[in-house]
Amino acid sequence: MKVLVVGGGGREHALIRKIKESNKVTEIACCPGNGGISYDAECYPVSATDIDGVVNLAKEIKADFVVVAPDDPLVAGMVDALNAEGFPTFGPKANAAIIEGSKVFSKNLMLKYNIPTAEYKVFDNADDAIAYVKEKNEFPTVVKADGLALGKGVIIPESFEEAEAGIKEIMQDKIFGESGNNIVVEEFLTGPEVSVLAFTDGKCVKPMVSSMDHKRALDGDKGLNTGGMGTVSPNPYYTEDVAAECMEKIFMPTIEAMNAEGRTFKGCLYFGLMITPKGPKVIEYNCRFGDPETQVVLPRLKTDIMDIFEAINNETLSDLDIEWSDDACACVVIASGGYPKSYPKGLEITGLENGQCDGVIVYHAGTALNDNKLVTAGGRVLGVTALGSNLQEALDKSYKAVEKINFENKHFRKDIGQRALKAGR
Ligand code: AMP
Ligand code: GLY
């Protein structure tokens, strides 16, 4: 099989490394890919959001299967376009990807089908939203832009003034464009967060092993929100009891709700959960693999991933037994100094051989090849990932490699996994 993967970050690299292990796969292509991915796949310079470009590429290279990994092309209907041309795919159609594409949709879905989530109200203009926040007078509160916003569409104001300014930025200044035409204002929940990615063919749902993200830029969960500075799997807060409750109250009800709405979801559904004192609640849905969650989940997958993708495409997932290793996995992200604000690009990376480093798997998020030299090309540059018989061992291996990999002004968190280690004790 020749498999085309759409996207070009650490998540896509993790998918490609796993697809490479499949006995069925002879060739892997990626668009646009990146410097590090080009060691594992043939990269083509087609943007991941260019639907016509990707369909044409799939035809040109005669792809047997296409995996669409990022949110924007899924929400925009890339899978629909590929299916219309007869390509088997992994990823939801646009009418199901809306579960991530519109927070108003997903909140209304949860309310209608009784799926536990934070209480909320939807607004289509700033004045009403501001009046509501003022009257409610409970802080922190949570304000979310309806549409996709590069992971930055959520603000958690600590005061009325902050809330007012944030709502105006989103709804009047349109800092996220049309994504801010509507907003959700919701109750602030507390408790540990768990990420659960789940395979579903619309008939059954098979959760993957759990993981924990570290979203803030600095140690101690300080600093700005980022796309994710590191992950660990498993997540100790996701106990067997919690898992059972999630399956009963959240996972299956969501699959059934989407079917009832005529929006069958096929692909990877990401549940961002908070384990509140009143039980697990949904913080957000994503219509795709998480980044950098995928980087710690897929290394633990023992089943051939193409068997899973084909079973989902053929709606026979219930017949397949998916196996996971008992190892722990840790991913430490090395980012460019300055990220998530501005940062330089094109800095030479040392300490890697053919993009890799002994004892770990290095997933490339933002690298490029410049005269055969690897250079930085993004905010998050590398995800240094290791398996171990326990989390401490996995973390030790990752951090040992992180010390060996260098570029000017590299930035990484030194406390990835510490929250999980404390909770696990
Ligand atoms: P998101 O961009 O949707 O992943 O949200 C970013 C982060 O905001 C989440 O990971 C949570 O830490 C936080 N968050 C979102 N909604 C809530 C909520 N209702 N209560 C508390 N924290 C929240
Ligand atoms: N790591 C969070 C996300 O992929 O949205």
mmCIF file of C-alpha atoms in Angstrom, residues 68-196:
data_model
loop_
_atom_site.group_PDB
_atom_site.id
_atom_site.type_symbol
_atom_site.label_atom_id
_atom_site.label_comp_id
_atom_site.label_asym_id
_atom_site.label_seq_id
_atom_site.Cartn_x
_atom_site.Cartn_y
_atom_site.Cartn_z
ATOM 1 C CA VAL A 68 -5.892 13.561 7.052
ATOM 2 C CA ALA A 69 -4.383 14.571 10.399
ATOM 3 C CA PRO A 70 -4.944 18.324 11.093
ATOM 4 C CA ASP A 71 -8.193 20.013 12.129
ATOM 5 C CA ASP A 72 -8.559 22.701 9.443
ATOM 6 C CA PRO A 73 -8.697 20.440 6.365
ATOM 7 C CA LEU A 74 -11.043 18.038 8.193
ATOM 8 C CA VAL A 75 -13.405 20.860 9.123
ATOM 9 C CA ALA A 76 -13.168 22.217 5.567
ATOM 10 C CA GLY A 77 -14.186 18.870 4.025
ATOM 11 C CA MET A 78 -10.975 17.320 2.705
ATOM 12 C CA VAL A 79 -12.162 13.795 3.542
ATOM 13 C CA ASP A 80 -15.420 14.392 1.655
ATOM 14 C CA ALA A 81 -13.428 15.544 -1.386
ATOM 15 C CA LEU A 82 -11.083 12.534 -1.253
ATOM 16 C CA ASN A 83 -13.968 10.073 -0.813
ATOM 17 C CA ALA A 84 -15.763 11.626 -3.777
ATOM 18 C CA GLU A 85 -12.732 10.682 -5.875
ATOM 19 C CA GLY A 86 -12.791 7.130 -4.492
ATOM 20 C CA PHE A 87 -9.881 7.338 -2.035
ATOM 21 C CA PRO A 88 -10.200 5.380 1.209
ATOM 22 C CA THR A 89 -9.418 7.759 4.068
ATOM 23 C CA PHE A 90 -8.889 8.149 7.796
ATOM 24 C CA GLY A 91 -10.609 11.147 9.356
ATOM 25 C CA PRO A 92 -14.155 12.447 9.784
ATOM 26 C CA LYS A 93 -16.217 14.138 7.098
ATOM 27 C CA ALA A 94 -16.943 17.856 7.474
ATOM 28 C CA ASN A 95 -20.411 17.313 8.930
ATOM 29 C CA ALA A 96 -18.825 15.351 11.810
ATOM 30 C CA ALA A 97 -15.619 17.406 12.153
ATOM 31 C CA ILE A 98 -17.890 20.266 13.229
ATOM 32 C CA ILE A 99 -17.658 18.733 16.699
ATOM 33 C CA GLU A 100 -14.306 20.565 16.859
ATOM 34 C CA GLY A 101 -15.050 23.229 14.248
ATOM 35 C CA SER A 102 -17.833 24.838 16.271
ATOM 36 C CA LYS A 103 -17.838 25.048 20.049
ATOM 37 C CA VAL A 104 -21.447 26.255 19.897
ATOM 38 C CA PHE A 105 -22.320 23.022 18.074
ATOM 39 C CA SER A 106 -20.469 20.801 20.537
ATOM 40 C CA LYS A 107 -21.879 22.540 23.622
ATOM 41 C CA ASN A 108 -25.435 22.319 22.262
ATOM 42 C CA LEU A 109 -24.867 18.647 21.409
ATOM 43 C CA MET A 110 -23.754 17.893 24.969
ATOM 44 C CA LEU A 111 -26.704 19.755 26.450
ATOM 45 C CA LYS A 112 -29.201 18.010 24.162
ATOM 46 C CA TYR A 113 -27.833 14.530 24.867
ATOM 47 C CA ASN A 114 -27.028 14.995 28.529
ATOM 48 C CA ILE A 115 -23.264 14.597 28.221
ATOM 49 C CA PRO A 116 -21.516 16.137 31.256
ATOM 50 C CA THR A 117 -19.834 19.478 30.511
ATOM 51 C CA ALA A 118 -19.486 22.961 32.024
ATOM 52 C CA GLU A 119 -22.664 25.090 32.125
ATOM 53 C CA TYR A 120 -22.638 27.704 29.387
ATOM 54 C CA LYS A 121 -24.380 30.379 27.369
ATOM 55 C CA VAL A 122 -23.901 31.319 23.712
ATOM 56 C CA PHE A 123 -23.647 34.937 22.497
ATOM 57 C CA ASP A 124 -23.640 36.503 19.034
ATOM 58 C CA ASN A 125 -22.725 40.012 20.178
ATOM 59 C CA ALA A 126 -20.257 41.524 22.619
ATOM 60 C CA ASP A 127 -22.704 43.741 24.535
ATOM 61 C CA ASP A 128 -24.944 40.886 25.654
ATOM 62 C CA ALA A 129 -21.950 38.710 26.543
ATOM 63 C CA ILE A 130 -20.375 41.499 28.606
ATOM 64 C CA ALA A 131 -23.673 42.246 30.368
ATOM 65 C CA TYR A 132 -24.034 38.551 31.223
ATOM 66 C CA VAL A 133 -20.522 38.257 32.623
ATOM 67 C CA LYS A 134 -21.062 41.408 34.681
ATOM 68 C CA GLU A 135 -24.337 40.187 36.137
ATOM 69 C CA LYS A 136 -23.025 36.696 36.862
ATOM 70 C CA ASN A 137 -19.923 38.165 38.526
ATOM 71 C CA GLU A 138 -18.120 34.832 39.026
ATOM 72 C CA PHE A 139 -14.409 34.714 38.302
ATOM 73 C CA PRO A 140 -12.468 33.113 36.842
ATOM 74 C CA THR A 141 -14.858 32.532 33.992
ATOM 75 C CA VAL A 142 -14.192 30.943 30.610
ATOM 76 C CA VAL A 143 -14.682 32.571 27.198
ATOM 77 C CA LYS A 144 -14.340 30.506 24.019
ATOM 78 C CA ALA A 145 -14.420 31.593 20.393
ATOM 79 C CA ASP A 146 -16.838 29.380 18.451
ATOM 80 C CA GLY A 147 -14.557 28.400 15.579
ATOM 81 C CA LEU A 148 -10.998 27.173 15.070
ATOM 82 C CA ALA A 149 -8.394 29.575 16.453
ATOM 83 C CA LEU A 150 -5.054 27.736 16.267
ATOM 84 C CA GLY A 151 -5.628 26.425 19.790
ATOM 85 C CA LYS A 152 -5.725 29.986 21.163
ATOM 86 C CA GLY A 153 -9.465 30.614 21.212
ATOM 87 C CA VAL A 154 -9.972 30.060 24.955
ATOM 88 C CA ILE A 155 -9.408 32.761 27.571
ATOM 89 C CA ILE A 156 -9.864 32.453 31.315
ATOM 90 C CA PRO A 157 -10.436 35.986 32.676
ATOM 91 C CA GLU A 158 -9.783 36.510 36.381
ATOM 92 C CA SER A 159 -11.804 39.727 36.566
ATOM 93 C CA PHE A 160 -14.643 41.593 34.851
ATOM 94 C CA GLU A 161 -12.169 43.978 33.192
ATOM 95 C CA GLU A 162 -10.208 41.080 31.704
ATOM 96 C CA ALA A 163 -13.402 39.413 30.510
ATOM 97 C CA GLU A 164 -14.681 42.602 28.891
ATOM 98 C CA ALA A 165 -11.387 43.191 27.097
ATOM 99 C CA GLY A 166 -11.204 39.566 25.920
ATOM 100 C CA ILE A 167 -14.770 39.506 24.617
ATOM 101 C CA LYS A 168 -14.181 42.746 22.709
ATOM 102 C CA GLU A 169 -10.975 41.400 21.169
ATOM 103 C CA ILE A 170 -12.706 38.252 19.976
ATOM 104 C CA MET A 171 -16.066 39.698 18.891
ATOM 105 C CA GLN A 172 -15.272 43.276 17.838
ATOM 106 C CA ASP A 173 -11.566 43.334 16.919
ATOM 107 C CA LYS A 174 -11.998 39.821 15.455
ATOM 108 C CA ILE A 175 -8.554 38.615 16.478
ATOM 109 C CA PHE A 176 -9.630 35.125 15.368
ATOM 110 C CA GLY A 177 -11.581 36.368 12.358
ATOM 111 C CA GLU A 178 -14.964 34.775 11.677
ATOM 112 C CA SER A 179 -14.241 32.202 14.406
ATOM 113 C CA GLY A 180 -15.241 34.922 16.880
ATOM 114 C CA ASN A 181 -18.683 35.716 15.418
ATOM 115 C CA ASN A 182 -20.151 33.677 18.257
ATOM 116 C CA ILE A 183 -18.723 32.884 21.657
ATOM 117 C CA VAL A 184 -19.424 30.487 24.480
ATOM 118 C CA VAL A 185 -19.168 31.789 28.042
ATOM 119 C CA GLU A 186 -18.906 28.920 30.468
ATOM 120 C CA GLU A 187 -18.454 27.886 34.043
ATOM 121 C CA PHE A 188 -14.860 27.469 35.269
ATOM 122 C CA LEU A 189 -14.283 23.856 36.259
ATOM 123 C CA THR A 190 -11.513 22.504 38.452
ATOM 124 C CA GLY A 191 -9.729 19.191 38.598
ATOM 125 C CA PRO A 192 -6.988 17.310 36.787
ATOM 126 C CA GLU A 193 -7.163 17.148 33.006
ATOM 127 C CA VAL A 194 -6.981 13.932 30.991
ATOM 128 C CA SER A 195 -6.712 13.520 27.238
ATOM 129 C CA VAL A 196 -8.324 10.426 25.755
#
